[in-house]
CSV table of C-alpha atoms in Angstrom, one decimal:
chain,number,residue,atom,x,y,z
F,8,UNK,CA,-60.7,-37.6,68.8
F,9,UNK,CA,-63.1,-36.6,66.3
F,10,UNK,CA,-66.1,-38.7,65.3
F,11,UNK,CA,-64.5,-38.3,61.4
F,12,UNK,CA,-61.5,-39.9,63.2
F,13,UNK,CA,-63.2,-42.5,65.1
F,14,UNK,CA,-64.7,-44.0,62.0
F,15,UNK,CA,-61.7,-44.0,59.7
F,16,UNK,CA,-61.5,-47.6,59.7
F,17,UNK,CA,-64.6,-47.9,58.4
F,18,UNK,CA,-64.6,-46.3,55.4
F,19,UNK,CA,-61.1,-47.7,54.6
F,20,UNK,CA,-63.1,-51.0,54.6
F,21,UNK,CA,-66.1,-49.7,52.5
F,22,UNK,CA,-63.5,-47.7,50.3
F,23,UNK,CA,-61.2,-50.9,49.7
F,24,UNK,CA,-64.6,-53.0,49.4
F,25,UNK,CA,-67.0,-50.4,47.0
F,26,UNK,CA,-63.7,-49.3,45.3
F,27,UNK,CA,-61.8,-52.1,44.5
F,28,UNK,CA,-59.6,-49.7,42.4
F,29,UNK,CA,-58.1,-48.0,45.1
F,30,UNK,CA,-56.0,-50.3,47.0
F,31,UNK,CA,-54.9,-48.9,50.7
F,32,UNK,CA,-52.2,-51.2,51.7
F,33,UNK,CA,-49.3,-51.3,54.8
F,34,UNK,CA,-49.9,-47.5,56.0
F,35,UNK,CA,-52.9,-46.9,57.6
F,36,UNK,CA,-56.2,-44.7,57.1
F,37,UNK,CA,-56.6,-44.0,53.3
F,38,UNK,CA,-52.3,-43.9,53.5
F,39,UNK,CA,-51.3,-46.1,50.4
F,40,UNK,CA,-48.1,-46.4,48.3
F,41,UNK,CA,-47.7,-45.8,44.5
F,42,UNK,CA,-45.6,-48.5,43.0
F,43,UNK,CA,-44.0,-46.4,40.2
F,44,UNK,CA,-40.7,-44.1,41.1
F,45,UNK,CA,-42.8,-41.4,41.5
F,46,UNK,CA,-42.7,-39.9,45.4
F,47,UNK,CA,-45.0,-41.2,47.6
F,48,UNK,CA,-48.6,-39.8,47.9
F,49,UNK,CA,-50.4,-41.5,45.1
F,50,UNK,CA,-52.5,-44.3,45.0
F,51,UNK,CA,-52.2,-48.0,43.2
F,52,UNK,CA,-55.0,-48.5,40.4
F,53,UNK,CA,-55.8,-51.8,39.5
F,54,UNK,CA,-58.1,-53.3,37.1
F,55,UNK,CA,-59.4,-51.9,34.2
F,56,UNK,CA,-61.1,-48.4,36.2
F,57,UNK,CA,-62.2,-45.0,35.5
F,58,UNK,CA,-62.1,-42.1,37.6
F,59,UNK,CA,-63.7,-39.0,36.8
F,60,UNK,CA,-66.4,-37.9,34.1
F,61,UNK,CA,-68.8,-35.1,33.5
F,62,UNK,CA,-71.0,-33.5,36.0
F,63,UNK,CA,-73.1,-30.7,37.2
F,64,UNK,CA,-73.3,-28.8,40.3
F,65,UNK,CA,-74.1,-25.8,41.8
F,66,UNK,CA,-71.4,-23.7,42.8
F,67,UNK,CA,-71.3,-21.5,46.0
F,68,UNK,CA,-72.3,-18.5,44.1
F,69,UNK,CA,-75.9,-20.4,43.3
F,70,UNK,CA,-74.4,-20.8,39.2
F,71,UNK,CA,-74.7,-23.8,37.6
F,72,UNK,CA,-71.4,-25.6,36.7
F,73,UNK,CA,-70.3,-28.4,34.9
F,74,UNK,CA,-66.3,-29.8,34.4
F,75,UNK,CA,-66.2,-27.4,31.2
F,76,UNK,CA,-66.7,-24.3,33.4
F,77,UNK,CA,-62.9,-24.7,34.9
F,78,UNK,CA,-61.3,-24.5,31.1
F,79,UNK,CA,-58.2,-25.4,31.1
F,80,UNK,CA,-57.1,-25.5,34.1
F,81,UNK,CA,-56.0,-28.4,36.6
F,82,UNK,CA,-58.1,-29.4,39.0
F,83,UNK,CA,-57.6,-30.8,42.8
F,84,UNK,CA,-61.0,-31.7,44.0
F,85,UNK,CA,-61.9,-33.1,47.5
F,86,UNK,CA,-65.2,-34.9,48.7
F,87,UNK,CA,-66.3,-33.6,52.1
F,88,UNK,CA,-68.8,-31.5,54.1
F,89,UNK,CA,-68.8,-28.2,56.0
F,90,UNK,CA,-69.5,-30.0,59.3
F,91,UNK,CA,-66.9,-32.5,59.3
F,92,UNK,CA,-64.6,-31.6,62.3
F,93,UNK,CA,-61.3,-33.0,61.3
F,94,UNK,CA,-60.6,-34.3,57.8
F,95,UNK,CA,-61.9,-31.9,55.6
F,96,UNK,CA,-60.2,-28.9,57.4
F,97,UNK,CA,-57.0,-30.1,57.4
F,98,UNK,CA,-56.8,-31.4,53.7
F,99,UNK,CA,-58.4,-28.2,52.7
F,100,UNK,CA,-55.8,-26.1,54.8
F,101,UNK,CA,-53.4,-28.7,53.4
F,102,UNK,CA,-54.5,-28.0,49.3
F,103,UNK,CA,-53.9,-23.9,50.5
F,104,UNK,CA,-50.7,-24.6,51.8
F,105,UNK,CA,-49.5,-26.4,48.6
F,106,UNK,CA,-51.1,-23.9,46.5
F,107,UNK,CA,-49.1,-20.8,48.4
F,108,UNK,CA,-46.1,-23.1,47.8
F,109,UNK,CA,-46.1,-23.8,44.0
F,110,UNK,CA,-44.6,-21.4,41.8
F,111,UNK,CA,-47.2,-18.7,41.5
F,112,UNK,CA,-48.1,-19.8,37.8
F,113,UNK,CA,-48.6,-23.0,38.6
F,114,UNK,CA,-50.9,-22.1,41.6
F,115,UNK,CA,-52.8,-19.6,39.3
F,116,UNK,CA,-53.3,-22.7,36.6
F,117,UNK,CA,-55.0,-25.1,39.6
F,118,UNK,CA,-58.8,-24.7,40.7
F,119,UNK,CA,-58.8,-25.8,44.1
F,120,UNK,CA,-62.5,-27.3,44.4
F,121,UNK,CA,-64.6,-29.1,47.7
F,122,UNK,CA,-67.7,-31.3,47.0
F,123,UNK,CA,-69.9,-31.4,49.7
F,124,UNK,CA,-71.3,-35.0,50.4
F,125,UNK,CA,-74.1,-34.0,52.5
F,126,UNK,CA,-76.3,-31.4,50.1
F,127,UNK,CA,-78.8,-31.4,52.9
F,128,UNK,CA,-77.2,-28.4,55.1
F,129,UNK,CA,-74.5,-27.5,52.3
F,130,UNK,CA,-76.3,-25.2,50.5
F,131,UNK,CA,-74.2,-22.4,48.3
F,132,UNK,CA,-75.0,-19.7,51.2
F,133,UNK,CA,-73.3,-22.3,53.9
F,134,UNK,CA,-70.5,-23.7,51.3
F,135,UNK,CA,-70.1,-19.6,50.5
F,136,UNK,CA,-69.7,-18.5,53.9
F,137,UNK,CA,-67.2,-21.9,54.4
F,138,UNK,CA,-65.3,-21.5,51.7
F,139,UNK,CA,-64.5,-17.8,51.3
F,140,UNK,CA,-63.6,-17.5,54.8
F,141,UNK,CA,-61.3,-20.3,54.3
F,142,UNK,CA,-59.5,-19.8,51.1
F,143,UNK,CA,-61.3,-17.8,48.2
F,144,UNK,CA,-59.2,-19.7,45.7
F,145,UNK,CA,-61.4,-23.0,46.5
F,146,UNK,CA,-64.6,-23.6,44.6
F,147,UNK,CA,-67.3,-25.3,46.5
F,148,UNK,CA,-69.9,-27.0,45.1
F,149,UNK,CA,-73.3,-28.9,45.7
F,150,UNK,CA,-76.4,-30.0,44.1
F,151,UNK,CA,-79.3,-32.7,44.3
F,152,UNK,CA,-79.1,-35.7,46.0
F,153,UNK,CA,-78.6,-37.2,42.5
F,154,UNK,CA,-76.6,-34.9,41.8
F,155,UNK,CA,-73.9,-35.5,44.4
F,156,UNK,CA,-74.1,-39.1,44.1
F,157,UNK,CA,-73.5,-39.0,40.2
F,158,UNK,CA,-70.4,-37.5,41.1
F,159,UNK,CA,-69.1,-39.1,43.7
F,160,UNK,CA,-69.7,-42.4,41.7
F,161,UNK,CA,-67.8,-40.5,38.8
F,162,UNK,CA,-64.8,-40.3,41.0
F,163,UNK,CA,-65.3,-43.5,43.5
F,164,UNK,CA,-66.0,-41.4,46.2
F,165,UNK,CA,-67.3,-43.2,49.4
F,166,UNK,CA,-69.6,-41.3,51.7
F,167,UNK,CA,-72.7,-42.3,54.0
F,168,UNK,CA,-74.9,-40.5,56.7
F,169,UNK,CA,-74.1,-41.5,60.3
F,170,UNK,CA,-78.0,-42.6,61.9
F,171,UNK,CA,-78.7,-40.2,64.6
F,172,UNK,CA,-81.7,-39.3,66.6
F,173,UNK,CA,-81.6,-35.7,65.9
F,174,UNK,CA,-82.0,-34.6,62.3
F,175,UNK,CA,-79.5,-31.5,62.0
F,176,UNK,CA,-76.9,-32.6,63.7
F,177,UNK,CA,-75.5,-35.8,62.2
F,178,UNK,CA,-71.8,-37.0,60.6
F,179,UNK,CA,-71.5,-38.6,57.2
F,180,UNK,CA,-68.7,-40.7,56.9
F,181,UNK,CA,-66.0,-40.1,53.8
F,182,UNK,CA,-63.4,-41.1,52.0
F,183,UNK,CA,-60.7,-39.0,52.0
F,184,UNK,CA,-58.8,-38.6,48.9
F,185,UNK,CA,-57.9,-35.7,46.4
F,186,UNK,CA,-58.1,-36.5,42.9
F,187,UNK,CA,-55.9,-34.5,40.6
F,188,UNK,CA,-57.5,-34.2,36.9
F,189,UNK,CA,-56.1,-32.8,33.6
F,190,UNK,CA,-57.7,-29.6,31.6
F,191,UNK,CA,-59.4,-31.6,29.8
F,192,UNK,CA,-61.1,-33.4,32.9
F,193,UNK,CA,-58.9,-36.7,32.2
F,194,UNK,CA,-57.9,-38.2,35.4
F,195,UNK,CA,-53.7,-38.2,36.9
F,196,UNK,CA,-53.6,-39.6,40.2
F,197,UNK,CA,-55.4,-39.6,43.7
F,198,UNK,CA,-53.4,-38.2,46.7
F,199,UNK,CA,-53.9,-40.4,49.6
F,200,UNK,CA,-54.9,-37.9,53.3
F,201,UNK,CA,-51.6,-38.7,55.1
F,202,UNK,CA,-49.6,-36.9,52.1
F,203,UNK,CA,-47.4,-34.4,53.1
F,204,UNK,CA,-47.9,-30.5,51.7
F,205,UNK,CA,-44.5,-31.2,50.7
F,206,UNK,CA,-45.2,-33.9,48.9
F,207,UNK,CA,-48.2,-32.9,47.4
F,208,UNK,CA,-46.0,-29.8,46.1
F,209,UNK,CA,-43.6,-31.7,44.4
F,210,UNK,CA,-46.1,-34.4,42.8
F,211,UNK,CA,-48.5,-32.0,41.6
F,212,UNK,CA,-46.4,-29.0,40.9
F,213,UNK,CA,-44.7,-31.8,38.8
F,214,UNK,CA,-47.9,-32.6,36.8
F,215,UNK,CA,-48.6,-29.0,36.4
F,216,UNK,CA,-47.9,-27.0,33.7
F,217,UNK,CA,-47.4,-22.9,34.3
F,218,UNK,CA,-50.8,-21.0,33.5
F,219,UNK,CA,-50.3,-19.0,30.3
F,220,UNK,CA,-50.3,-15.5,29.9
């Protein structure tokens, strides 16, 4: 198993615990249950919450970006980190996979975008290289220390470096949810990791308008 994998159940308990918004019940790692009619995949808000906000990055082309920069299109970001062994490649590979499914002007109205949690080795050359041999749609993005963190708190993103003796080659733990936002940045649901491309096609494909022109 991979070291992403083998500490899973902790950041479901430092998720549920530093993000009492996100409730995780019955199904697992980061696997919860939406309690409208919708199909499953989403995740149960309580409280009076916000998810989302402004920020600024740096992009993997070295520009600086802020939530304004992806106009008005729909976004389904992911917090994780080029080194991660497990998680992040298979929801990214999972986000392509929906995005070849969709009707091709939904797809073209949906910027795929990855947040590295670990700025230290992420730099835009690394997330570049990552990313554009991955899936060129994606738009990777890093920044300060500060930076990252002001985001992640936007969007209740857990994430925390794993101690380790030697200084390039550590893990960061991560929560592992996609958050889908509106073109106006306004926040519609969070897709749990254990969703389906399938369902992930028909939820957000159903939140998505076609892109015009």
């Amino acid at each position: 198993l991979g070291i992403c994998t083998v500490f899973a159940a902790i950041v479901v308990a430092v998720t549920i615990t530093v993000m009492p918004g996100l409730v995780t019940p019955n199904r697992g790692a980061n696997a919860v249950d939406t309690m409208s009619p919708r199909p499953t995949g989403g995740v149960q808000l309580t409280g009076n919450i916000s998810i989302g906000g402004p920020f600024t990055l740096i992009d993997h082309k070295g520009n600086t970006v802020t939530e304004a920069d992806f106009g008005e299109k729909y976004r389904v970001m992911f917090f994780g980190f080029t080194h991660c062994p497990d998680f992040c490649p298979t929801k990214l590979y999972h986000i392509s996979q929906m995005l070849d499914r969709l009707p091709a002007e939904k797809a073209a109205n949906i910027a795929p975008i990855f947040v590295t949690v670990d700025p230290a080795r992420d730099t835009p050359e690394i997330l570049n290289d990552y990313i554009t041999g991955f899936d060129p749609r994606f738009t990777a993005l890093t920044g300060s220390d500060e930076q990252i963190a002001a985001a992640a708190k936007a969007f209740r993103a857990y994430y925390q470096k794993v101690p380790s003796d030697d200084p390039d080659f550590y893990n960061v733990d991560h929560s592992t949810f996609s958050y889908v936002m509106g073109p106006d940045n306004e926040f519609i649901d969070v897709i749990s990791y254990d969703t389906s491309v399938d369902v992930m096609v028909e939820k957000i494909g159903g939140y998505v308008t076609p892109a015009q022109g």
